[in-house]
Amino acid sequence: MTLRADSGTMAFSAVADDAGRYRFETLEPGEYGVTAQGSDAVTTAPVSAVIPAEPGTVLDITVEAGLSAWDAAQSPAFLALLPNGEEKRKFILDCTGCHHFSQRTVGFEDRLKTREEWTEWVQVMMANNAFMSPSREVGETVDWVSGHLEEAAAGAPRPEMQRVPRLSSEAASRASYTEYDIPVPEDLPHDLMVDVDGRIVVTGQLTGVMFVLDPVTGAWEDIAIPVEGFANPRAIDIDHEGNWMVALGAPQSLARRTRATGEWDIHYVDMHPHSVQFDAEGDLWYNGHFSIDPERIGWWDGDTGEANPIVVPSEAMPDGGITMQYGLRVAPDGTVWTTQLHGGRLIRYDPPTGEFTLYDMPVSASGPRRPDVGSDGRVWIPEYAGGQLTVFDPSTEEFRRFQLPIQDALPYVVRVDPRRNVVWIGTSAAETVFRFDPSTETFEAFPLPTRGALIRHMDIDEESGDLWAAYGAFPSRGVNRILRIRTE
């Protein structure tokens, strides 16, 4: 259930429990538009509600099942039409990172794409996607994806879809969900962080500016980055004093903003940084997203402001493509961990010794994306194409894998809440966030209010336990927003 004020840029949502009960706890009095949705149901007509100042108002909304399985299908249902295996995992890595693999991708309202339409589509995708393997060919891709979809349709214009359960949990019905419209709807909010003053800092990757959100009022401030040309901000980390460090992709630079003065310092690092994180000493670590011959990570010296590149002893991809470093995290003991999205490896770097250790993921083409490290030093890894939450124990050098409750959810990013000892998993296909309890090895599901939401990054407010997430589909199709889930 979602309520939105007519003139507001914030939407408030709640998940009903098994009895259909829901609650909103922090609404201001006023008139709201009401929408409701389920796995196969939506409100049949616009509904409005006036929320008075006194608590205890009951909204009794009837939601009728009216969507066919085809119209209601989420991305995992369409991916389920393709046969599992390495070829599918490679397809997921190459072809699903920008937006959902949905009805809009595979066909139209009443039919699948023809092979000719698929050929045109794949040609456009391959011409505009730097993430694809150089060995991928148009004809083979069309034959594979179109052939399997046609087989699933069994001669009909479109296949009979299996419903993906819209999972929820008791915790989900107790939680509150707030979505914030970004100032530029077409922008891609790539990463976000909770600032020291409780505001949310967001990188506007397509506009090239930084956005700062006041969570209480929903008001935004935009802050320009003083570089020539396109700033292309991607990742951000914030130190204990509130100073920002932003990874600028196209300029191959790090941009530091001092909180006390608002002034920026730009540091050229000679690589396209993807992820950044401060260590306990105040130095910043980053990785080279597209670096090859040699592959590199680097660290920025907080005392001198100097960038120090470090060569990663990694093997090249057999097809000549890049291993594509992706997530980077610094463990409590100072160990640096980074992943290779296409290379399928977890990489460990020990700063005192300068030694690297490369670990192959348990399954080929699993696509380790944006991991995190717990207070015990274990590394939690989302297998984007493998569909698993995987944990690596450095003390034993062993992996353990946990299947997500929804197949083909495409887990994108993991964040560990050390205070509450839980692991949050943001997905890019299932329109769901999962919370994993390592002590019981169980998942809880939190369905998202927005259909088509693709989560690229998350952060946790350690004081409140609030989870913050950025929806970052491209093209946005009106679904790019900032989300807060409050569970306490």
XYZ file of C-alpha atoms in Angstrom:
488
model
C 0.000 0.000 0.000
C 1.464 3.375 -1.035
C 0.352 6.891 -0.106
C 1.604 9.968 -1.930
C 0.660 13.601 -1.323
C -0.501 15.379 -4.482
C 2.246 17.995 -4.310
C 4.900 15.881 -2.598
C 8.029 14.138 -3.793
C 7.872 11.469 -1.090
C 5.854 8.259 -1.125
C 5.066 6.214 1.993
C 4.477 2.475 1.741
C 3.536 -0.397 3.994
C 3.375 -4.150 3.456
C 0.256 -5.930 4.667
C 0.505 -8.927 6.938
C -1.229 -12.246 6.227
C -4.540 -10.822 7.467
C -4.324 -7.821 5.134
C -3.507 -5.367 7.919
C -1.010 -2.552 7.428
C 0.034 0.594 9.236
C 1.587 3.998 8.603
C 3.160 5.601 11.648
C 4.662 8.937 10.602
C 2.234 10.543 8.137
C 1.548 14.259 8.234
C -2.152 15.236 8.073
C -3.348 15.890 4.552
C -4.770 14.405 1.366
C -2.984 11.487 -0.259
C -3.364 9.435 -3.375
C -3.555 5.724 -2.593
C -2.312 2.830 -4.706
C -2.026 -0.829 -3.881
C -0.392 -3.758 -5.588
C 0.359 -7.420 -5.159
C 1.849 -10.168 -7.271
C -1.179 -10.163 -9.579
C -3.384 -7.343 -8.319
C -3.631 -3.568 -8.440
C -6.159 -0.957 -7.392
C -8.785 -0.845 -10.114
C -9.278 2.931 -9.926
C -7.519 5.939 -8.376
C -8.292 6.268 -4.686
C -7.772 9.261 -2.434
C -7.707 9.459 1.319
C -7.635 12.298 3.835
C -5.383 11.605 6.810
C -6.566 13.620 9.860
C -4.337 14.851 12.645
C -5.553 12.292 15.168
C -4.183 8.739 14.969
C -6.196 5.598 14.403
C -7.639 6.292 10.944
C -8.567 3.115 9.099
C -8.296 2.906 5.312
C -10.235 -0.049 3.953
C -9.059 -0.568 0.377
C -10.271 -3.356 -1.882
C -7.679 -4.700 -4.301
C -8.939 -6.882 -7.117
C -6.962 -9.454 -9.041
C -6.922 -8.184 -12.589
C -3.497 -8.740 -14.056
C -2.677 -11.736 -16.205
C 0.439 -13.716 -15.397
C 2.076 -12.143 -18.463
C 1.277 -8.569 -17.401
C 2.227 -9.201 -13.783
C 5.443 -11.093 -14.551
C 8.644 -9.786 -12.974
C 12.114 -10.137 -14.410
C 12.855 -13.479 -12.647
C 9.848 -15.039 -14.394
C 11.225 -14.131 -17.819
C 14.737 -15.257 -16.893
C 13.221 -18.576 -15.783
C 12.309 -19.242 -19.433
C 16.026 -19.570 -20.232
C 17.870 -22.807 -19.358
C 20.116 -22.692 -16.308
C 23.846 -23.117 -16.773
C 26.991 -21.250 -17.676
C 25.564 -19.844 -20.921
C 22.694 -18.276 -19.021
C 25.043 -16.841 -16.394
C 27.147 -15.270 -19.146
C 24.010 -13.844 -20.747
C 22.985 -12.344 -17.401
C 26.424 -10.762 -16.980
C 26.437 -9.297 -20.485
C 22.827 -8.331 -21.006
C 20.956 -7.499 -17.790
C 23.025 -4.894 -15.937
C 21.224 -1.751 -17.094
C 17.515 -2.531 -16.744
C 15.145 -5.415 -16.086
C 14.851 -8.383 -18.426
C 11.107 -7.854 -18.594
C 8.093 -7.963 -20.877
C 9.328 -4.738 -22.430
C 12.614 -6.473 -23.273
C 11.366 -9.810 -24.574
C 8.311 -8.650 -26.494
C 5.152 -6.632 -26.525
C 1.767 -6.787 -24.831
C 0.555 -9.708 -26.907
C 3.630 -11.464 -28.308
C 7.352 -12.178 -28.184
C 9.846 -10.340 -30.347
C 10.542 -11.879 -33.736
C 14.098 -12.925 -34.557
C 14.424 -9.871 -36.783
C 13.364 -7.635 -33.902
C 15.750 -9.448 -31.573
C 18.606 -8.919 -34.046
C 17.983 -5.172 -34.132
C 17.691 -5.066 -30.330
C 20.908 -7.029 -29.704
C 22.836 -4.920 -32.229
C 21.824 -1.761 -30.386
C 22.708 -3.258 -27.006
C 26.117 -4.470 -28.141
C 26.938 -1.128 -29.730
C 26.211 0.744 -26.498
C 27.307 -1.621 -23.742
C 30.925 -1.624 -22.590
C 30.176 -4.469 -20.178
C 29.693 -7.140 -22.831
C 32.255 -9.809 -23.533
C 34.072 -9.198 -26.846
C 33.408 -12.803 -27.834
C 29.637 -12.327 -27.811
C 28.158 -12.426 -31.306
C 24.837 -11.040 -32.493
C 23.674 -14.116 -34.371
C 24.537 -16.612 -31.651
C 22.922 -14.423 -28.988
C 19.724 -14.043 -31.018
C 19.573 -17.776 -31.741
C 20.050 -18.639 -28.083
C 17.656 -16.208 -26.400
C 14.990 -16.130 -29.110
C 15.124 -19.883 -29.611
C 14.548 -20.662 -25.939
C 11.738 -18.114 -25.619
C 10.031 -19.546 -28.702
C 10.430 -23.020 -27.260
C 8.793 -21.862 -24.026
C 5.903 -20.390 -26.033
C 5.331 -23.775 -27.737
C 3.887 -22.238 -30.889
C 1.778 -19.601 -29.118
C 2.424 -15.846 -29.530
C 3.838 -15.782 -26.024
C 4.621 -18.319 -23.277
C 2.462 -19.126 -20.285
C 4.194 -17.401 -17.408
C 4.803 -18.884 -13.984
C 4.065 -16.441 -11.216
C 7.043 -15.425 -9.094
C 5.833 -15.288 -5.493
C 5.926 -11.768 -4.084
C 7.546 -12.846 -0.868
C 7.316 -10.885 2.334
C 8.004 -11.510 5.995
C 6.591 -10.595 9.371
C 9.421 -8.081 9.651
C 8.366 -6.571 6.309
C 4.836 -5.881 7.589
C 6.269 -4.129 10.646
C 8.632 -1.978 8.586
C 7.976 1.419 7.006
C 9.098 2.345 3.506
C 9.744 5.851 2.214
C 10.668 6.592 -1.388
C 12.102 9.944 -2.475
C 11.859 11.166 -6.069
C 15.241 12.305 -7.330
C 15.487 15.909 -8.612
C 16.204 14.833 -12.207
C 14.013 11.816 -13.052
C 16.218 10.791 -15.974
C 19.367 10.705 -13.862
C 20.967 7.515 -12.546
C 21.556 7.686 -8.774
C 24.447 5.246 -8.589
C 25.714 5.296 -4.993
C 24.623 6.874 -1.736
C 25.943 7.350 1.791
C 24.508 8.502 5.099
C 26.416 11.679 6.021
C 27.556 12.499 9.556
C 24.578 14.859 9.942
C 22.030 12.254 8.840
C 21.551 13.593 5.336
C 21.837 11.278 2.324
C 24.503 12.048 -0.272
C 23.823 10.638 -3.747
C 25.989 10.498 -6.867
C 24.137 11.647 -9.990
C 26.041 9.616 -12.546
C 24.364 11.056 -15.648
C 23.962 14.690 -14.578
C 27.473 14.741 -13.121
C 26.439 16.426 -9.865
C 26.020 15.419 -6.229
C 22.578 15.445 -4.648
C 21.985 15.819 -0.903
C 18.661 14.740 0.603
C 17.064 15.905 3.834
C 15.175 12.737 4.860
C 12.738 14.656 7.087
C 11.484 17.234 4.584
C 12.328 15.451 1.337
C 14.145 18.582 0.150
C 17.156 18.238 -2.154
C 20.328 20.259 -2.629
C 22.546 19.821 -5.663
C 26.291 20.409 -5.476
C 28.442 20.760 -8.578
C 31.817 19.036 -8.911
C 34.444 21.478 -10.254
C 35.941 19.514 -13.129
C 36.073 20.293 -16.825
C 33.624 18.299 -18.888
C 31.545 15.401 -17.575
C 32.245 14.590 -13.908
C 30.593 11.129 -14.082
C 30.444 10.516 -10.282
C 29.957 6.851 -9.394
C 30.983 5.841 -5.858
C 31.354 7.794 -2.618
C 32.718 7.292 0.861
C 32.590 9.701 3.787
C 35.162 9.847 6.574
C 34.448 10.369 10.276
C 34.798 14.145 9.913
C 32.201 14.281 7.144
C 34.607 14.831 4.256
C 33.521 13.219 0.991
C 35.608 11.278 -1.474
C 33.891 10.703 -4.810
C 35.053 8.420 -7.631
C 34.871 10.247 -10.966
C 34.800 7.724 -13.793
C 35.338 9.621 -17.038
C 37.893 12.098 -15.570
C 39.756 9.137 -13.977
C 39.977 11.086 -10.743
C 39.049 11.210 -7.075
C 37.249 14.333 -5.863
C 37.566 15.270 -2.189
C 35.113 17.722 -0.638
C 36.046 19.178 2.753
C 33.012 19.489 4.980
C 34.239 22.506 6.924
C 34.772 24.697 3.854
C 32.803 23.047 1.067
C 35.931 23.206 -1.093
C 36.915 20.478 -3.562
C 40.305 18.968 -4.383
C 40.613 16.870 -7.537
C 43.218 14.080 -7.680
C 43.989 12.394 -10.998
C 44.549 8.639 -10.543
C 44.987 7.486 -14.159
C 42.245 4.875 -13.957
C 38.438 4.712 -13.970
C 37.675 4.136 -10.262
C 34.601 2.059 -9.539
C 34.483 1.647 -5.750
C 36.133 3.566 -2.907
C 36.523 3.154 0.849
C 38.545 4.807 3.592
C 40.601 2.612 5.899
C 41.145 3.188 9.606
C 44.187 5.386 8.908
C 42.248 7.814 6.716
C 43.733 6.577 3.451
C 41.370 5.755 0.608
C 41.385 2.572 -1.464
C 39.937 2.328 -4.963
C 39.947 -0.085 -7.888
C 40.352 0.296 -11.641
C 37.015 -0.606 -13.189
C 38.294 -1.019 -16.753
C 42.026 -1.392 -16.032
C 43.867 -3.975 -18.131
C 47.535 -4.557 -19.028
C 48.069 -4.049 -16.145
C 45.037 -4.468 -13.913
C 45.304 -2.149 -10.916
C 43.950 -1.021 -7.603
C 45.259 2.019 -5.765
C 45.389 3.945 -2.540
C 45.228 7.666 -1.942
C 47.470 8.924 0.851
C 45.372 11.043 3.201
C 48.465 12.900 4.490
C 50.138 13.796 1.197
C 47.212 13.631 -1.246
C 49.216 11.359 -3.520
C 47.713 8.495 -5.536
C 49.583 5.200 -5.463
C 48.662 2.606 -8.112
C 49.258 -1.094 -7.382
C 49.415 -3.745 -10.106
C 47.126 -6.748 -9.580
C 48.778 -10.010 -10.750
C 45.660 -11.159 -12.575
C 45.377 -13.297 -15.677
C 43.685 -11.881 -18.751
C 40.310 -13.192 -19.887
C 40.572 -15.953 -22.522
C 38.521 -13.918 -25.023
C 40.604 -10.777 -24.538
C 37.970 -9.025 -22.458
C 38.514 -7.250 -19.171
C 38.025 -8.972 -15.829
C 36.172 -5.820 -14.718
C 36.929 -5.033 -11.098
C 33.744 -4.088 -9.316
C 33.158 -3.983 -5.570
C 35.916 -3.023 -3.127
C 35.815 -3.162 0.666
C 38.386 -2.738 3.436
C 38.177 -5.237 6.297
C 38.527 -4.201 9.956
C 42.100 -5.562 9.958
C 43.033 -3.418 6.930
C 42.875 -6.201 4.340
C 41.559 -4.948 0.990
C 39.061 -7.064 -0.937
C 37.913 -6.529 -4.504
C 35.872 -8.575 -6.979
C 36.150 -9.301 -10.680
C 32.671 -9.237 -12.204
C 33.656 -11.005 -15.419
C 36.812 -12.640 -14.137
C 34.814 -14.501 -11.492
C 37.340 -13.984 -8.695
C 37.612 -12.579 -5.206
C 40.934 -10.788 -4.699
C 42.690 -10.241 -1.386
C 45.428 -7.647 -0.882
C 47.494 -7.401 2.303
C 48.917 -3.828 2.536
C 51.745 -4.573 5.040
C 53.243 -7.336 2.872
C 52.066 -6.201 -0.565
C 50.851 -9.732 -1.284
C 47.836 -10.590 -3.434
C 45.788 -13.774 -3.267
C 43.258 -14.566 -5.993
C 40.368 -16.930 -5.290
C 38.164 -18.390 -8.022
C 34.494 -18.243 -7.137
C 32.824 -21.640 -6.597
C 30.892 -21.432 -9.907
C 32.113 -20.065 -13.238
C 30.582 -16.812 -14.548
C 28.854 -16.252 -11.203
C 29.446 -12.492 -11.365
C 30.614 -11.434 -7.880
C 29.477 -7.826 -7.679
C 29.463 -5.517 -4.612
C 30.526 -7.384 -1.422
C 30.943 -6.325 2.176
C 33.078 -7.479 5.111
C 31.699 -8.271 8.543
C 33.321 -7.397 11.855
C 34.621 -10.980 12.007
C 36.475 -10.524 8.711
C 34.216 -12.772 6.646
C 33.457 -11.494 3.148
C 29.811 -11.563 2.003
C 29.471 -11.659 -1.781
C 26.392 -11.283 -4.011
C 26.677 -13.693 -6.940
C 24.852 -11.584 -9.495
C 24.575 -14.275 -12.174
C 24.854 -17.229 -9.799
C 21.850 -16.135 -7.739
C 23.540 -16.893 -4.425
C 24.643 -15.097 -1.298
C 28.174 -16.402 -0.783
C 30.401 -15.981 2.249
C 34.184 -16.410 2.230
C 36.042 -17.181 5.456
C 39.675 -15.952 5.221
C 40.734 -18.168 8.124
C 39.799 -21.368 6.285
C 39.850 -19.979 2.713
C 36.514 -21.671 2.077
C 33.296 -20.462 0.435
C 29.723 -21.210 1.510
C 26.750 -20.469 -0.732
C 23.124 -19.709 0.187
C 20.408 -19.776 -2.471
C 18.206 -16.689 -2.412
C 14.468 -17.360 -1.898
C 13.704 -16.074 -5.410
C 15.527 -17.725 -8.311
C 17.210 -15.272 -10.714
C 16.792 -12.378 -8.282
C 20.194 -11.068 -9.497
C 21.724 -9.988 -6.156
C 23.733 -6.827 -6.826
C 25.017 -5.426 -3.536
C 25.512 -6.635 0.049
C 25.833 -4.560 3.201
C 26.563 -5.954 6.674
C 24.995 -4.341 9.732
C 27.568 -5.171 12.444
C 25.453 -3.860 15.325
C 22.527 -6.139 14.524
C 24.574 -8.935 12.960
C 22.494 -9.169 9.785
C 23.348 -9.052 6.085
C 21.228 -7.015 3.668
C 21.083 -8.053 -0.010
C 19.840 -5.660 -2.695
C 18.604 -7.261 -5.907
C 18.385 -5.844 -9.391
C 15.593 -8.092 -10.729
C 13.288 -9.313 -7.949
C 12.015 -5.918 -6.689
C 12.903 -7.231 -3.249
C 15.494 -6.640 -0.555
C 16.502 -9.625 1.547
C 17.846 -9.682 5.086
C 19.943 -12.693 6.069
C 20.613 -13.781 9.646
C 23.958 -15.641 9.771
C 23.129 -17.162 13.166
C 20.040 -18.974 11.873
C 20.964 -18.958 8.170
C 17.502 -17.703 7.255
C 16.247 -14.981 4.895
C 13.547 -12.359 5.389
C 12.027 -10.677 2.319
C 11.100 -6.985 2.032
C 9.191 -6.331 -1.231
C 9.844 -2.955 -2.845
C 7.034 -0.478 -3.576
C 8.219 0.297 -7.119
C 7.927 -2.113 -10.035
C 11.067 -2.128 -12.163
C 13.332 -1.016 -9.296
C 16.979 -1.995 -9.793
C 19.132 -1.529 -6.702
C 22.774 -0.597 -7.368
C 23.927 0.507 -3.945
C 22.908 0.526 -0.290
C 24.081 2.019 2.992
C 23.067 1.471 6.607
C 22.505 4.163 9.204
C 24.286 2.433 12.066
C 22.472 4.460 14.729
C 18.898 3.824 13.572
C 19.405 0.637 11.574
C 17.661 2.251 8.585
C 18.565 0.769 5.233
C 19.043 3.228 2.359
C 19.077 2.120 -1.277
C 19.409 3.724 -4.706
C 17.292 2.530 -7.620
C 19.457 2.912 -10.716
C 17.902 1.540 -13.911
C 19.058 2.864 -17.286
C 17.072 4.166 -19.029
C 15.251 5.157 -15.882
C 11.675 4.755 -17.204
C 10.542 6.769 -14.220
C 11.602 4.254 -11.573
C 14.842 5.780 -10.264
C 14.337 6.835 -6.655
C 15.928 6.693 -3.204
C 14.458 4.243 -0.688
C 14.539 4.057 3.088
C 13.418 0.930 4.932
C 12.938 1.493 8.670
C 12.648 -1.702 10.689
C 13.112 -0.418 14.232
